[in-house]
């Protein structure tokens, strides 16, 4: 079997970061840019026809130890009863892949402008899929 | 940065395979079992309360060369106009991760019975998420 290794196809440019997080509770309102690396630009062919897309990204801030996490209090709120990570969206999980549906506002060359991407600035993008 | 390496959390047991594919055109009808490896079972805590889940899996059949694919005819049908892979669900893509919403029918110990999983028998599971 091939090793399961990922390569980023692009990177997020956003005002949304660990620091500004609390200003963006309405994550649907977040606008961000996704820069697609030049070698993957051909994969954007005809993408402008789509209004909504799935974005898969890597939770860059999760380290090896946090990948051992199997139970969490959802939204890091101790009042929320503990659950296994597989019934949550917690970033701390064995394979720290994030999944968000975004609205595509614009494509200019290799830059996508999207709405609703709750990934921090500098997050690495793994994939974009048809909804 | 940490290397972006994945570890499977489980494996699919299904009658759906490359061979039987054409018998299963109604993929919503497919029933399959997901075996979660023992070291990850604690991540299933309280999962039985959920009816629908996202399943992320690795397209095991895609080799290094197919990961170079950036344009496809959707559903491998030459009559479908070519598109960039990022506006499709094609398995041949730079990071060959599959994404499917399933109905959770049953959990017994480390075995989930699900409906609608269009992943072949023996597919490696990467993640399960709240819908």
CSV table of N, CA and C in Angstrom, one decimal, chain B:
chain,number,residue,atom,x,y,z
B,1,UNK,N,6.9,22.6,10.7
B,1,UNK,CA,5.6,22.0,10.6
B,1,UNK,C,5.6,20.5,10.7
B,2,UNK,N,4.6,19.9,11.3
B,2,UNK,CA,4.5,18.4,11.3
B,2,UNK,C,4.3,17.9,9.9
B,3,UNK,N,4.8,16.8,9.6
B,3,UNK,CA,4.5,16.1,8.3
B,3,UNK,C,3.0,15.7,8.3
B,4,UNK,N,2.4,15.9,7.1
B,4,UNK,CA,1.0,15.6,7.0
B,4,UNK,C,0.8,14.1,6.6
B,5,UNK,N,0.9,13.3,7.7
B,5,UNK,CA,0.8,11.8,7.5
B,5,UNK,C,-0.5,11.3,8.2
B,6,UNK,N,-1.2,10.4,7.5
B,6,UNK,CA,-2.4,9.9,8.0
B,6,UNK,C,-2.3,8.5,8.5
B,7,UNK,N,-3.1,8.1,9.5
B,7,UNK,CA,-3.2,6.7,10.0
B,7,UNK,C,-4.6,6.3,9.9
B,8,UNK,N,-4.9,5.2,9.4
B,8,UNK,CA,-6.3,4.7,9.3
B,8,UNK,C,-6.8,4.4,10.7
B,9,UNK,N,-8.1,4.8,10.9
B,9,UNK,CA,-8.8,4.5,12.2
B,9,UNK,C,-9.6,3.2,12.1
B,10,UNK,N,-9.8,2.7,10.8
B,10,UNK,CA,-10.6,1.6,10.6
B,10,UNK,C,-10.6,1.1,9.2
B,11,UNK,N,-11.5,0.2,8.9
B,11,UNK,CA,-11.6,-0.4,7.6
B,11,UNK,C,-13.0,-0.8,7.2
B,12,UNK,N,-13.3,-0.7,5.9
B,12,UNK,CA,-14.7,-1.0,5.4
B,12,UNK,C,-14.8,-2.5,5.1
B,13,UNK,N,-15.9,-3.1,5.5
B,13,UNK,CA,-16.3,-4.4,5.1
B,13,UNK,C,-17.6,-4.3,4.3
B,14,UNK,N,-17.6,-4.6,3.0
B,14,UNK,CA,-18.8,-4.3,2.2
B,14,UNK,C,-18.9,-5.3,1.0
B,15,UNK,N,-20.1,-5.5,0.5
B,15,UNK,CA,-20.2,-6.2,-0.7
B,15,UNK,C,-19.9,-5.3,-1.9
B,16,UNK,N,-19.7,-4.1,-1.7
B,16,UNK,CA,-19.5,-3.1,-2.8
B,16,UNK,C,-18.0,-3.1,-3.1
B,17,UNK,N,-17.7,-3.5,-4.3
B,17,UNK,CA,-16.3,-3.5,-4.7
B,17,UNK,C,-16.2,-3.1,-6.2
B,18,UNK,N,-15.0,-3.1,-6.7
B,18,UNK,CA,-14.8,-2.8,-8.1
B,18,UNK,C,-15.6,-3.7,-9.0
B,19,UNK,N,-15.6,-5.0,-8.5
B,19,UNK,CA,-16.4,-6.0,-9.3
B,19,UNK,C,-17.9,-5.8,-9.3
B,20,UNK,N,-18.4,-5.5,-8.1
B,20,UNK,CA,-19.9,-5.5,-8.0
B,20,UNK,C,-20.4,-4.1,-8.2
B,21,UNK,N,-19.6,-3.1,-8.5
B,21,UNK,CA,-20.0,-1.7,-8.6
B,21,UNK,C,-21.2,-1.5,-9.4
B,22,UNK,N,-21.4,-2.2,-10.5
B,22,UNK,CA,-22.5,-1.9,-11.4
B,22,UNK,C,-23.8,-2.4,-10.9
B,23,UNK,N,-23.7,-3.3,-9.9
B,23,UNK,CA,-25.0,-3.7,-9.2
B,23,UNK,C,-25.5,-2.8,-8.2
B,24,UNK,N,-24.7,-1.7,-7.9
B,24,UNK,CA,-25.0,-0.8,-6.8
B,24,UNK,C,-25.2,0.6,-7.3
B,25,UNK,N,-25.9,0.8,-8.4
B,25,UNK,CA,-25.9,2.2,-8.9
B,25,UNK,C,-26.7,3.1,-7.9
B,26,UNK,N,-27.6,2.5,-7.2
B,26,UNK,CA,-28.3,3.3,-6.2
B,26,UNK,C,-27.4,3.3,-4.9
B,27,UNK,N,-26.4,4.1,-4.8
B,27,UNK,CA,-25.4,4.0,-3.8
B,27,UNK,C,-26.0,4.3,-2.4
B,28,UNK,N,-27.2,5.0,-2.4
B,28,UNK,CA,-27.8,5.3,-1.1
B,28,UNK,C,-28.3,3.9,-0.4
B,29,UNK,N,-28.5,2.9,-1.2
B,29,UNK,CA,-29.0,1.6,-0.7
B,29,UNK,C,-27.9,0.8,-0.1
B,30,UNK,N,-26.6,1.1,-0.4
B,30,UNK,CA,-25.5,0.2,0.0
B,30,UNK,C,-25.5,0.2,1.6
B,31,UNK,N,-25.4,-1.1,2.1
B,31,UNK,CA,-25.2,-1.2,3.5
B,31,UNK,C,-23.7,-1.8,3.7
B,32,UNK,N,-23.0,-1.2,4.7
B,32,UNK,CA,-21.7,-1.7,4.9
B,32,UNK,C,-21.3,-1.6,6.4
B,33,UNK,N,-20.3,-2.3,6.7
B,33,UNK,CA,-19.8,-2.3,8.1
B,33,UNK,C,-18.5,-1.6,8.1
B,34,UNK,N,-18.3,-0.7,9.1
B,34,UNK,CA,-17.0,-0.1,9.4
B,34,UNK,C,-16.5,-0.7,10.7
B,35,UNK,N,-15.3,-1.3,10.5
B,35,UNK,CA,-14.6,-1.8,11.7
B,35,UNK,C,-13.7,-0.7,12.2
B,36,UNK,N,-13.8,-0.3,13.4
B,36,UNK,CA,-12.9,0.7,14.0
B,36,UNK,C,-11.8,0.0,14.8
B,37,UNK,N,-10.6,0.3,14.5
B,37,UNK,CA,-9.5,-0.4,15.2
B,37,UNK,C,-9.6,-0.1,16.7
B,38,UNK,N,-9.1,-1.1,17.5
B,38,UNK,CA,-9.4,-1.1,18.9
B,38,UNK,C,-8.8,0.2,19.6
B,39,UNK,N,-7.7,0.6,19.1
B,39,UNK,CA,-7.1,1.8,19.8
B,39,UNK,C,-7.9,3.1,19.6
B,40,UNK,N,-8.9,3.1,18.7
B,40,UNK,CA,-9.7,4.3,18.5
B,40,UNK,C,-11.1,4.2,19.0
B,41,UNK,N,-11.4,3.1,19.6
B,41,UNK,CA,-12.8,2.8,20.0
B,41,UNK,C,-13.4,3.8,20.9
B,42,UNK,N,-12.5,4.4,21.8
B,42,UNK,CA,-13.0,5.4,22.7
B,42,UNK,C,-13.6,6.6,22.0
B,43,UNK,N,-13.1,6.9,20.8
B,43,UNK,CA,-13.6,8.0,20.0
B,43,UNK,C,-15.1,7.8,19.6
B,44,UNK,N,-15.7,6.6,19.8
B,44,UNK,CA,-17.0,6.3,19.4
B,44,UNK,C,-18.0,6.6,20.5
B,45,UNK,N,-17.5,7.0,21.7
B,45,UNK,CA,-18.3,7.3,22.9
B,45,UNK,C,-19.5,8.3,22.5
B,46,UNK,N,-20.7,7.8,22.8
B,46,UNK,CA,-22.0,8.6,22.5
B,46,UNK,C,-22.3,8.7,21.0
B,47,UNK,N,-21.6,8.0,20.2
B,47,UNK,CA,-21.8,8.2,18.7
B,47,UNK,C,-23.2,7.6,18.4
B,48,UNK,N,-23.7,6.7,19.2
B,48,UNK,CA,-25.0,6.0,18.9
B,48,UNK,C,-26.2,6.9,18.8
B,49,UNK,N,-26.0,8.2,19.4
B,49,UNK,CA,-27.1,9.1,19.4
B,49,UNK,C,-27.2,9.8,18.0
B,50,UNK,N,-26.3,9.6,17.1
B,50,UNK,CA,-26.3,10.3,15.8
B,50,UNK,C,-26.9,9.5,14.7
B,51,UNK,N,-27.8,10.1,13.9
B,51,UNK,CA,-28.4,9.3,12.8
B,51,UNK,C,-27.5,9.4,11.5
B,52,UNK,N,-26.9,10.6,11.3
B,52,UNK,CA,-26.1,10.8,10.1
B,52,UNK,C,-24.7,11.2,10.5
B,53,UNK,N,-23.7,10.7,9.7
B,53,UNK,CA,-22.3,11.0,10.0
B,53,UNK,C,-21.6,11.3,8.6
B,54,UNK,N,-20.5,12.1,8.7
B,54,UNK,CA,-19.6,12.2,7.6
B,54,UNK,C,-18.5,11.1,7.8
B,55,UNK,N,-18.2,10.4,6.7
B,55,UNK,CA,-17.1,9.5,6.7
B,55,UNK,C,-16.0,10.0,5.7
B,56,UNK,N,-14.8,10.1,6.2
B,56,UNK,CA,-13.7,10.4,5.3
B,56,UNK,C,-12.8,9.2,5.2
B,57,UNK,N,-12.5,8.9,4.0
B,57,UNK,CA,-11.7,7.6,3.7
B,57,UNK,C,-10.6,7.9,2.6
B,58,UNK,N,-9.7,6.9,2.5
B,58,UNK,CA,-8.6,7.0,1.6
B,58,UNK,C,-8.9,6.2,0.3
B,59,UNK,N,-8.8,6.8,-0.8
B,59,UNK,CA,-9.0,6.1,-2.1
B,59,UNK,C,-7.8,5.2,-2.3
B,60,UNK,N,-7.9,4.0,-1.7
B,60,UNK,CA,-6.8,3.1,-1.7
B,60,UNK,C,-6.3,2.7,-3.2
B,61,UNK,N,-7.2,2.7,-4.1
B,61,UNK,CA,-6.9,2.3,-5.5
B,61,UNK,C,-6.1,3.3,-6.3
B,62,UNK,N,-6.0,4.6,-5.8
B,62,UNK,CA,-5.4,5.7,-6.5
B,62,UNK,C,-3.8,5.6,-6.3
B,63,UNK,N,-3.1,5.5,-7.4
B,63,UNK,CA,-1.6,5.4,-7.2
B,63,UNK,C,-1.0,6.8,-7.4
B,64,UNK,N,0.3,6.9,-7.2
B,64,UNK,CA,1.1,8.1,-7.2
B,64,UNK,C,0.8,8.9,-8.5
B,65,UNK,N,0.8,8.1,-9.6
B,65,UNK,CA,0.6,8.8,-10.9
B,65,UNK,C,-0.8,9.4,-11.1
B,66,UNK,N,-1.8,8.7,-10.6
B,66,UNK,CA,-3.2,9.2,-10.7
B,66,UNK,C,-3.3,10.5,-9.8
B,67,UNK,N,-2.5,10.6,-8.8
B,67,UNK,CA,-2.5,11.8,-8.0
B,67,UNK,C,-2.1,13.1,-8.7
B,68,UNK,N,-1.6,12.9,-9.9
B,68,UNK,CA,-1.2,14.0,-10.7
B,68,UNK,C,-2.4,14.6,-11.5
B,69,UNK,N,-3.5,13.8,-11.5
B,69,UNK,CA,-4.7,14.2,-12.3
B,69,UNK,C,-5.3,15.5,-11.9
B,70,UNK,N,-5.4,16.4,-12.9
B,70,UNK,CA,-6.0,17.7,-12.5
B,70,UNK,C,-7.3,18.0,-13.3
B,71,UNK,N,-7.5,17.3,-14.4
B,71,UNK,CA,-8.8,17.4,-15.2
B,71,UNK,C,-9.4,16.1,-15.5
B,72,UNK,N,-10.7,16.0,-15.4
B,72,UNK,CA,-11.4,14.7,-15.7
B,72,UNK,C,-12.7,15.0,-16.4
B,73,UNK,N,-13.2,13.9,-17.0
B,73,UNK,CA,-14.6,13.9,-17.5
B,73,UNK,C,-15.4,13.3,-16.4
B,74,UNK,N,-16.2,14.1,-15.7
B,74,UNK,CA,-16.9,13.5,-14.6
B,74,UNK,C,-17.6,12.2,-14.8
B,75,UNK,N,-17.6,11.4,-13.8
B,75,UNK,CA,-18.1,10.0,-13.8
B,75,UNK,C,-17.5,9.1,-14.9
B,76,UNK,N,-16.2,9.5,-15.3
B,76,UNK,CA,-15.5,8.8,-16.4
B,76,UNK,C,-16.3,8.6,-17.7
B,77,UNK,N,-17.2,9.6,-17.9
B,77,UNK,CA,-18.0,9.5,-19.1
B,77,UNK,C,-17.5,10.6,-20.1
B,78,UNK,N,-16.9,10.1,-21.2
B,78,UNK,CA,-16.3,11.1,-22.2
B,78,UNK,C,-17.3,12.1,-22.7
B,79,UNK,N,-18.6,11.8,-22.6
B,79,UNK,CA,-19.7,12.8,-23.0
B,79,UNK,C,-19.8,14.0,-22.0
B,80,UNK,N,-19.3,13.8,-20.8
B,80,UNK,CA,-19.4,14.9,-19.8
B,80,UNK,C,-18.2,15.8,-20.1
B,81,UNK,N,-18.5,17.1,-20.2
B,81,UNK,CA,-17.4,18.0,-20.5
B,81,UNK,C,-16.3,18.0,-19.4
B,82,UNK,N,-15.1,18.2,-19.8
B,82,UNK,CA,-13.9,18.1,-18.9
B,82,UNK,C,-14.1,19.2,-17.9
B,83,UNK,N,-13.7,18.9,-16.6
B,83,UNK,CA,-13.6,19.8,-15.5
B,83,UNK,C,-12.4,19.6,-14.7
B,84,UNK,N,-11.9,20.7,-14.0
B,84,UNK,CA,-10.9,20.5,-13.1
B,84,UNK,C,-11.3,19.6,-11.9
B,85,UNK,N,-10.4,18.8,-11.4
B,85,UNK,CA,-10.8,17.8,-10.4
B,85,UNK,C,-11.5,18.5,-9.1
B,86,UNK,N,-11.1,19.8,-8.9
B,86,UNK,CA,-11.6,20.4,-7.7
B,86,UNK,C,-13.1,20.8,-7.7
B,87,UNK,N,-13.7,20.6,-8.9
B,87,UNK,CA,-15.2,20.8,-9.0
B,87,UNK,C,-15.9,19.5,-9.2
B,88,UNK,N,-15.2,18.4,-8.8
B,88,UNK,CA,-15.8,17.0,-9.0
B,88,UNK,C,-15.6,16.2,-7.7
B,89,UNK,N,-16.1,15.0,-7.8
B,89,UNK,CA,-15.8,14.0,-6.7
B,89,UNK,C,-14.9,12.9,-7.2
B,90,UNK,N,-14.2,13.1,-8.3
B,90,UNK,CA,-13.3,12.1,-8.8
B,90,UNK,C,-12.3,11.6,-7.8
B,91,UNK,N,-12.1,10.2,-7.7
B,91,UNK,CA,-11.1,9.7,-6.7
B,91,UNK,C,-9.6,10.1,-7.1
B,92,UNK,N,-9.4,10.3,-8.4
B,92,UNK,CA,-8.1,10.6,-8.9
B,92,UNK,C,-7.9,12.1,-8.7
B,93,UNK,N,-7.1,12.5,-7.7
B,93,UNK,CA,-6.9,13.9,-7.3
B,93,UNK,C,-5.7,14.0,-6.4
B,94,UNK,N,-5.1,15.1,-6.2
B,94,UNK,CA,-3.8,15.2,-5.5
B,94,UNK,C,-3.8,14.6,-4.1
B,95,UNK,N,-4.8,14.8,-3.3
B,95,UNK,CA,-5.0,14.2,-2.0
B,95,UNK,C,-6.2,13.3,-2.1
B,96,UNK,N,-6.1,12.0,-2.3
B,96,UNK,CA,-7.2,11.1,-2.6
B,96,UNK,C,-8.0,10.7,-1.4
B,97,UNK,N,-8.8,11.8,-0.9
B,97,UNK,CA,-9.6,11.6,0.3
B,97,UNK,C,-11.1,11.6,-0.2
B,98,UNK,N,-11.8,10.5,0.2
B,98,UNK,CA,-13.2,10.5,-0.2
B,98,UNK,C,-14.1,11.0,1.0
B,99,UNK,N,-15.3,11.5,0.7
B,99,UNK,CA,-16.2,12.1,1.6
B,99,UNK,C,-17.6,11.7,1.3
B,100,UNK,N,-18.2,11.0,2.3
B,100,UNK,CA,-19.6,10.6,2.1
B,100,UNK,C,-20.4,10.7,3.3
B,101,UNK,N,-21.7,11.2,3.2
B,101,UNK,CA,-22.6,11.2,4.3
B,101,UNK,C,-23.3,9.9,4.4
B,102,UNK,N,-23.3,9.3,5.6
B,102,UNK,CA,-24.0,8.0,5.7
B,102,UNK,C,-25.0,8.0,6.8
B,103,UNK,N,-25.9,7.1,6.8
B,103,UNK,CA,-26.9,6.9,7.9
B,103,UNK,C,-26.3,5.8,8.8
B,104,UNK,N,-26.3,6.1,10.1
B,104,UNK,CA,-25.8,5.1,11.0
B,104,UNK,C,-27.0,4.3,11.5
B,105,UNK,N,-26.9,3.0,11.2
B,105,UNK,CA,-28.0,2.0,11.5
B,105,UNK,C,-27.8,1.4,12.9
B,106,UNK,N,-26.5,1.1,13.2
B,106,UNK,CA,-26.3,0.3,14.4
B,106,UNK,C,-24.8,0.4,14.8
B,107,UNK,N,-24.5,0.4,16.1
B,107,UNK,CA,-23.1,0.2,16.6
B,107,UNK,C,-23.1,-1.0,17.5
B,108,UNK,N,-22.2,-2.0,17.3
B,108,UNK,CA,-22.0,-3.1,18.2
B,108,UNK,C,-20.5,-3.1,18.4
B,109,UNK,N,-20.1,-2.8,19.7
B,109,UNK,CA,-18.7,-2.7,20.1
B,109,UNK,C,-18.0,-1.8,19.1
B,110,UNK,N,-17.0,-2.3,18.3
B,110,UNK,CA,-16.2,-1.5,17.4
B,110,UNK,C,-16.7,-1.6,15.9
B,111,UNK,N,-17.9,-2.1,15.7
B,111,UNK,CA,-18.5,-2.3,14.4
B,111,UNK,C,-19.7,-1.3,14.2
B,112,UNK,N,-19.6,-0.4,13.2
B,112,UNK,CA,-20.7,0.4,12.8
B,112,UNK,C,-21.3,-0.2,11.6
B,113,UNK,N,-22.7,-0.3,11.6
B,113,UNK,CA,-23.4,-0.6,10.3
B,113,UNK,C,-24.0,0.7,9.8
B,114,UNK,N,-23.6,1.0,8.5
B,114,UNK,CA,-24.0,2.2,7.9
B,114,UNK,C,-24.7,2.0,6.6
B,115,UNK,N,-25.4,3.0,6.1
B,115,UNK,CA,-26.1,2.9,4.8
B,115,UNK,C,-25.6,4.1,4.0
B,116,UNK,N,-25.3,3.8,2.7
B,116,UNK,CA,-25.0,4.9,1.8
B,116,UNK,C,-23.5,5.1,1.6
B,117,UNK,N,-22.6,4.2,2.1
B,117,UNK,CA,-21.2,4.4,2.0
B,117,UNK,C,-20.7,3.8,0.7
B,118,UNK,N,-20.4,4.7,-0.3
B,118,UNK,CA,-19.9,4.3,-1.6
B,118,UNK,C,-18.4,4.1,-1.6
B,119,UNK,N,-17.9,3.4,-0.7
B,119,UNK,CA,-16.5,3.1,-0.6
B,119,UNK,C,-16.3,1.6,-0.8
B,120,UNK,N,-15.3,1.1,-1.5
B,120,UNK,CA,-15.2,-0.3,-1.8
B,120,UNK,C,-14.8,-1.1,-0.5
B,121,UNK,N,-15.0,-2.4,-0.6
B,121,UNK,CA,-14.6,-3.3,0.5
B,121,UNK,C,-13.1,-3.0,0.7
B,122,UNK,N,-12.7,-3.1,2.0
B,122,UNK,CA,-11.3,-2.9,2.4
B,122,UNK,C,-10.7,-1.5,2.3
B,123,UNK,N,-11.6,-0.5,2.1
B,123,UNK,CA,-11.2,0.9,2.1
B,123,UNK,C,-10.8,1.3,3.5
B,124,UNK,N,-9.7,2.1,3.6
B,124,UNK,CA,-9.3,2.5,4.9
B,124,UNK,C,-10.0,3.8,5.3
B,125,UNK,N,-10.5,3.8,6.6
B,125,UNK,CA,-11.2,5.0,7.1
B,125,UNK,C,-10.3,5.9,7.8
B,126,UNK,N,-10.4,7.2,7.5
B,126,UNK,CA,-9.6,8.3,8.1
B,126,UNK,C,-10.3,9.0,9.2
B,127,UNK,N,-11.6,9.2,9.1
B,127,UNK,CA,-12.2,10.1,10.1
B,127,UNK,C,-13.7,9.9,10.0
B,128,UNK,N,-14.4,10.2,11.1
B,128,UNK,CA,-15.8,10.2,11.2
B,128,UNK,C,-16.2,11.6,11.9
B,129,UNK,N,-17.1,12.3,11.4
B,129,UNK,CA,-17.4,13.6,11.9
B,129,UNK,C,-18.9,13.8,12.0
B,130,UNK,N,-19.3,14.7,12.9
B,130,UNK,CA,-20.7,15.1,13.1
B,130,UNK,C,-21.1,15.9,11.8
B,131,UNK,N,-22.3,15.6,11.4
B,131,UNK,CA,-22.9,16.3,10.2
B,131,UNK,C,-23.3,17.7,10.6
